[in-house]
């Protein structure tokens, strides 16, 4: 008996940014792949890994928007984290082996004082249970085999920590951090400072690069949406570059820029470096770099949108 073959899925050339509210239990790549399937997009990528147990804002880029995803990777990020005091974990979260570590004798004033001390620029050693790679092998694979390797400390910045609630052995905080910050390690540091140990029991990304989780959509909502209305959930690729200063080019210079050529700037922008570039019709052309060449400034393309 022959089995019927399903007709091939026609993939679409789709450009835009989806603010996805990632569910718990899926990796960032799995959540991105699910969104890609729903939209039938040819090309997709995400802008910053969330652990499988974590939830919240995961910007997903389709098509040409993937060229500008690094602006989200480098952006400041905000989280709501729930810590269990008095217990530590081999992974820093609920996925590891949990052990009791000490009595919890913490009140709100002491917790707030410890949090305040952690604000600022500092170094942090990435955990073994992370997606960082050594010779192409993720560290978490080595950790699962009981192998520990030396990791270089990273410079990070804790911009703000706010005590949301403290009840029994549960501490909830809101935290704003630089790229590369591991909230699991921060939770362990808080536990050490409090003298009782701690690990993460929940983590939700609430904001990144000017985007907020309140504007994100779930996979369930996307699955239930009519196919023709899916694109209403997308933001333009230029939204990834909203923090950059903007430059507008006329038709002729816009064409040169889009074909990879540099253009001279008649009116000099106030800043050098990267700029979001638009034409006179407000069409986003890409990102360019303003450079000082002798006594003039010129704009060279860095990443350009497909014509």
Coordinates of C-alpha atoms in Angstrom, one line a residue:
X1 CA 0.0 0.0 0.0
X2 CA 1.4 3.3 -1.1
X3 CA 1.4 6.2 1.4
X4 CA 0.3 9.5 0.1
X5 CA 3.0 12.2 -0.1
X6 CA 2.2 15.5 1.3
X7 CA 2.6 18.4 -1.1
X8 CA 5.9 20.3 -0.5
X9 CA 5.6 23.4 1.6
X10 CA 6.2 26.6 -0.4
X11 CA 8.5 28.8 1.6
X12 CA 8.2 32.6 1.4
X13 CA 10.7 35.4 1.1
X14 CA 9.8 37.3 4.2
X15 CA 11.5 40.2 5.8
X16 CA 10.7 41.4 9.3
X17 CA 11.1 41.0 13.1
X18 CA 8.8 39.0 15.3
X19 CA 8.6 39.6 19.0
X20 CA 8.1 36.1 20.3
X21 CA 7.2 35.3 23.9
X22 CA 9.2 32.1 24.2
X23 CA 7.5 29.3 26.3
X24 CA 9.3 27.3 28.9
X25 CA 10.6 23.9 27.8
X26 CA 11.9 24.9 24.4
X27 CA 15.3 26.1 23.4
X28 CA 15.6 29.4 21.6
X29 CA 16.4 27.5 18.4
X30 CA 13.4 25.3 18.8
X31 CA 11.1 28.3 19.4
X32 CA 12.6 30.1 16.4
X33 CA 12.1 27.0 14.2
X34 CA 8.5 26.8 15.3
X35 CA 7.9 30.4 14.3
X36 CA 9.7 29.9 11.0
X37 CA 7.4 27.0 10.2
X38 CA 4.3 28.9 11.1
X39 CA 5.3 31.8 8.8
X40 CA 6.7 29.4 6.1
X41 CA 9.8 31.7 6.0
X42 CA 12.8 30.8 4.0
X43 CA 15.3 32.2 6.4
X44 CA 15.2 33.0 10.2
X45 CA 17.5 33.6 13.1
X46 CA 17.1 34.7 16.7
X47 CA 18.8 37.4 18.6
X48 CA 20.0 36.0 21.9
X49 CA 19.7 32.7 23.6
X50 CA 17.3 32.0 26.4
X51 CA 17.8 28.8 28.4
X52 CA 15.0 26.2 27.8
X53 CA 13.5 26.7 31.3
X54 CA 13.4 30.5 30.7
X55 CA 10.5 32.4 29.1
X56 CA 10.0 35.8 27.6
X57 CA 11.1 38.1 24.8
X58 CA 12.9 36.5 21.9
X59 CA 13.1 38.7 18.8
X60 CA 13.1 36.4 15.7
X61 CA 14.4 37.8 12.5
X62 CA 13.2 36.8 9.1
X63 CA 15.0 37.3 5.7
X64 CA 16.8 40.5 5.4
X65 CA 16.3 41.4 9.1
X66 CA 18.9 38.7 10.0
X67 CA 21.6 41.0 8.6
X68 CA 20.9 43.4 11.5
X69 CA 20.4 40.9 14.4
X70 CA 23.7 41.8 16.0
X71 CA 22.2 45.1 17.3
X72 CA 19.9 43.0 19.5
X73 CA 22.7 40.6 20.5
X74 CA 24.7 43.6 21.7
X75 CA 21.8 45.3 23.4
X76 CA 21.1 45.8 27.1
X77 CA 18.6 43.2 28.4
X78 CA 16.1 43.1 31.3
X79 CA 14.9 40.1 33.3
X80 CA 12.6 39.2 36.1
X81 CA 14.3 36.4 38.1
X82 CA 13.0 34.2 40.8
X83 CA 15.6 32.8 43.3
X84 CA 15.2 30.0 45.8
X85 CA 17.2 30.9 48.9
X86 CA 18.8 28.2 51.0
X87 CA 19.5 25.8 48.1
X88 CA 22.2 25.6 45.4
X89 CA 22.1 23.7 42.1
X90 CA 24.9 22.2 40.0
X91 CA 23.6 24.2 37.0
X92 CA 22.5 27.3 38.9
X93 CA 18.9 26.6 38.0
X94 CA 16.2 23.9 38.4
X95 CA 17.7 21.6 35.8
X96 CA 20.6 20.6 38.1
X97 CA 21.0 18.6 41.3
X98 CA 19.6 20.6 44.1
X99 CA 21.1 20.6 47.6
X100 CA 20.4 22.5 50.8
X101 CA 23.1 25.0 51.5
X102 CA 22.3 27.0 54.6
X103 CA 19.7 28.6 56.8
X104 CA 17.8 31.6 55.4
X105 CA 17.9 34.5 57.7
X106 CA 17.2 37.4 55.3
X107 CA 14.9 40.3 55.5
X108 CA 14.0 43.0 52.9
X109 CA 16.6 45.5 54.1
X110 CA 19.5 43.1 54.0
X111 CA 18.4 41.7 50.6
X112 CA 18.1 45.3 49.2
X113 CA 21.6 46.2 50.6
X114 CA 23.2 43.1 48.9
X115 CA 21.5 43.8 45.6
X116 CA 22.7 47.4 45.7
X117 CA 26.3 46.3 46.1
X118 CA 26.1 44.2 43.0
X119 CA 25.3 47.1 40.7
X120 CA 28.1 48.3 38.4
X121 CA 30.8 47.0 36.1
X122 CA 32.4 43.8 37.1
X123 CA 33.8 40.5 35.9
X124 CA 31.9 37.2 35.6
X125 CA 33.1 33.7 34.9
X126 CA 30.6 32.0 32.5
X127 CA 29.1 28.8 33.9
X128 CA 30.1 25.3 32.7
X129 CA 26.4 24.7 31.8
X130 CA 26.4 27.2 29.0
X131 CA 26.3 27.2 25.2
X132 CA 29.9 28.6 25.0
X133 CA 32.1 26.3 23.0
X134 CA 35.6 24.9 23.5
X135 CA 37.2 23.6 20.3
X136 CA 33.6 23.5 18.8
X137 CA 32.1 21.5 21.7
X138 CA 29.5 23.3 23.9
X139 CA 30.6 23.6 27.5
X140 CA 27.3 22.0 28.7
X141 CA 28.3 18.8 26.9
X142 CA 31.6 18.7 28.8
X143 CA 29.8 19.5 32.1
X144 CA 27.4 16.6 31.6
X145 CA 30.4 14.3 31.4
X146 CA 31.8 15.7 34.6
X147 CA 34.6 17.6 32.8
X148 CA 35.5 21.1 34.2
X149 CA 37.6 23.5 32.1
X150 CA 39.0 26.9 32.8
X151 CA 36.8 29.8 31.5
X152 CA 38.0 33.3 31.0
X153 CA 36.3 36.0 33.0
X154 CA 34.1 38.5 31.1
X155 CA 33.5 42.2 31.7
X156 CA 29.8 42.7 32.3
X157 CA 27.7 45.6 33.7
X158 CA 24.7 45.3 36.1
X159 CA 22.9 48.5 35.4
X160 CA 20.1 48.1 38.0
X161 CA 18.6 45.5 40.4
X162 CA 15.3 46.0 42.0
X163 CA 13.8 43.9 44.8
X164 CA 10.3 42.9 43.7
X165 CA 9.4 40.6 46.6
X166 CA 10.8 38.5 49.4
X167 CA 8.6 35.7 50.9
X168 CA 9.9 32.9 53.0
X169 CA 12.8 31.5 50.9
X170 CA 11.8 33.1 47.5
X171 CA 13.4 36.2 46.3
X172 CA 12.1 38.0 43.1
X173 CA 14.2 40.7 41.4
X174 CA 14.1 42.8 38.3
X175 CA 17.5 43.3 36.7
X176 CA 19.0 45.3 33.8
X177 CA 22.3 43.9 32.4
X178 CA 24.8 44.1 29.6
X179 CA 25.2 41.5 26.9
X180 CA 27.0 38.3 28.0
X181 CA 25.6 38.4 31.6
X182 CA 24.5 35.1 33.0
X183 CA 21.6 35.6 35.5
X184 CA 22.2 32.1 36.9
X185 CA 25.7 33.2 38.0
X186 CA 24.2 36.4 39.4
X187 CA 21.7 34.4 41.4
X188 CA 24.6 32.3 42.8
X189 CA 26.5 35.5 43.7
X190 CA 23.4 36.9 45.5
X191 CA 23.1 33.6 47.5
X192 CA 26.7 33.8 48.5
X193 CA 26.4 37.4 49.6
X194 CA 23.4 36.5 51.7
X195 CA 25.2 33.6 53.2
X196 CA 22.5 31.0 52.4
X197 CA 23.1 30.0 48.8
X198 CA 20.6 30.4 46.0
X199 CA 19.6 29.2 42.5
X200 CA 17.2 30.3 39.8
X201 CA 13.7 28.7 39.8
X202 CA 12.3 31.0 37.1
X203 CA 13.6 33.5 34.6
X204 CA 11.7 35.8 32.2
X205 CA 13.3 38.2 29.7
X206 CA 11.2 41.4 29.9
X207 CA 13.0 43.7 27.5
X208 CA 15.9 44.0 25.0
X209 CA 17.1 46.7 22.7
X210 CA 14.0 48.9 23.2
X211 CA 11.6 46.0 22.7
X212 CA 9.3 44.8 25.5
X213 CA 7.7 41.5 26.3
X214 CA 4.3 43.2 26.7
X215 CA 4.4 43.6 22.9
X216 CA 5.4 40.0 22.2
X217 CA 3.2 37.2 20.9
X218 CA 3.0 33.5 21.9
X219 CA 3.4 30.5 19.6
X220 CA -0.1 29.4 20.5
X221 CA -1.5 32.8 19.2
X222 CA 0.5 32.5 16.0
X223 CA -0.7 28.9 15.5
X224 CA -4.3 30.1 15.9
X225 CA -3.9 33.1 13.6
X226 CA -5.2 33.2 10.1
X227 CA -2.3 32.7 7.7
X228 CA -3.0 36.0 5.9
X229 CA -2.9 38.0 9.1
X230 CA 0.4 36.7 10.3
X231 CA 2.4 39.5 8.8
X232 CA 0.6 42.0 11.0
X233 CA 2.8 40.6 13.9
X234 CA 6.0 41.6 12.1
X235 CA 8.0 44.8 12.6
X236 CA 10.3 46.2 9.8
X237 CA 14.0 45.3 9.8
X238 CA 14.8 48.9 10.5
X239 CA 13.3 48.5 14.0
X240 CA 16.5 46.6 15.0
X241 CA 18.5 49.7 14.3
X242 CA 16.2 52.2 16.2
X243 CA 19.0 53.1 18.6
X244 CA 21.3 54.3 15.7
X245 CA 21.3 57.9 14.4
X246 CA 19.7 58.1 11.0
X247 CA 20.8 59.5 7.7
X248 CA 18.6 60.3 4.7
X249 CA 20.1 60.0 1.2
X250 CA 18.7 61.4 -2.1
X251 CA 17.8 59.0 -4.9
X252 CA 21.2 59.0 -6.6
X253 CA 23.3 58.6 -3.5
X254 CA 20.8 56.0 -2.2
X255 CA 21.4 53.9 -5.3
X256 CA 25.2 54.2 -4.9
X257 CA 25.0 53.1 -1.3
X258 CA 22.7 50.2 -2.0
X259 CA 25.1 48.9 -4.7
X260 CA 28.0 48.9 -2.2
X261 CA 29.6 52.3 -2.9
X262 CA 30.5 55.1 -0.5
X263 CA 28.9 58.5 -0.9
X264 CA 30.1 62.0 0.3
X265 CA 28.0 63.8 2.8
X266 CA 27.1 67.4 1.9
X267 CA 25.8 68.1 5.4
X268 CA 28.0 66.4 8.0
X269 CA 26.2 64.4 10.8
X270 CA 27.2 65.2 14.3
X271 CA 28.6 61.7 15.0
X272 CA 30.9 59.3 13.3
X273 CA 30.4 55.5 13.3
X274 CA 27.3 53.5 12.4
X275 CA 24.1 55.0 11.2
X276 CA 20.7 53.7 9.9
X277 CA 20.4 54.8 6.3
X278 CA 17.1 55.7 4.6
X279 CA 16.2 57.2 1.2
X280 CA 13.9 60.2 0.6
X281 CA 10.9 57.8 0.5
X282 CA 11.7 56.6 4.0
X283 CA 12.8 53.2 2.7
X284 CA 15.4 51.5 4.9
X285 CA 18.5 50.9 2.9
X286 CA 20.8 49.4 5.6
X287 CA 23.5 50.4 8.0
X288 CA 26.5 52.6 7.0
X289 CA 29.6 53.9 8.7
X290 CA 30.3 57.6 8.7
X291 CA 34.0 58.3 8.5
X292 CA 36.2 61.4 8.5
X293 CA 38.4 61.4 5.4
X294 CA 40.7 64.4 5.5
X295 CA 38.4 67.4 5.9
X296 CA 35.3 65.7 4.6
X297 CA 32.9 63.0 5.8
X298 CA 31.7 60.1 3.8
X299 CA 29.3 57.2 4.3
X300 CA 30.3 53.6 3.5
X301 CA 27.9 50.7 3.5
X302 CA 28.3 48.1 6.3
X303 CA 25.2 45.9 5.7
X304 CA 22.6 46.8 3.0
X305 CA 19.1 45.6 2.3
X306 CA 18.5 43.6 -0.9
X307 CA 17.3 45.7 -3.8

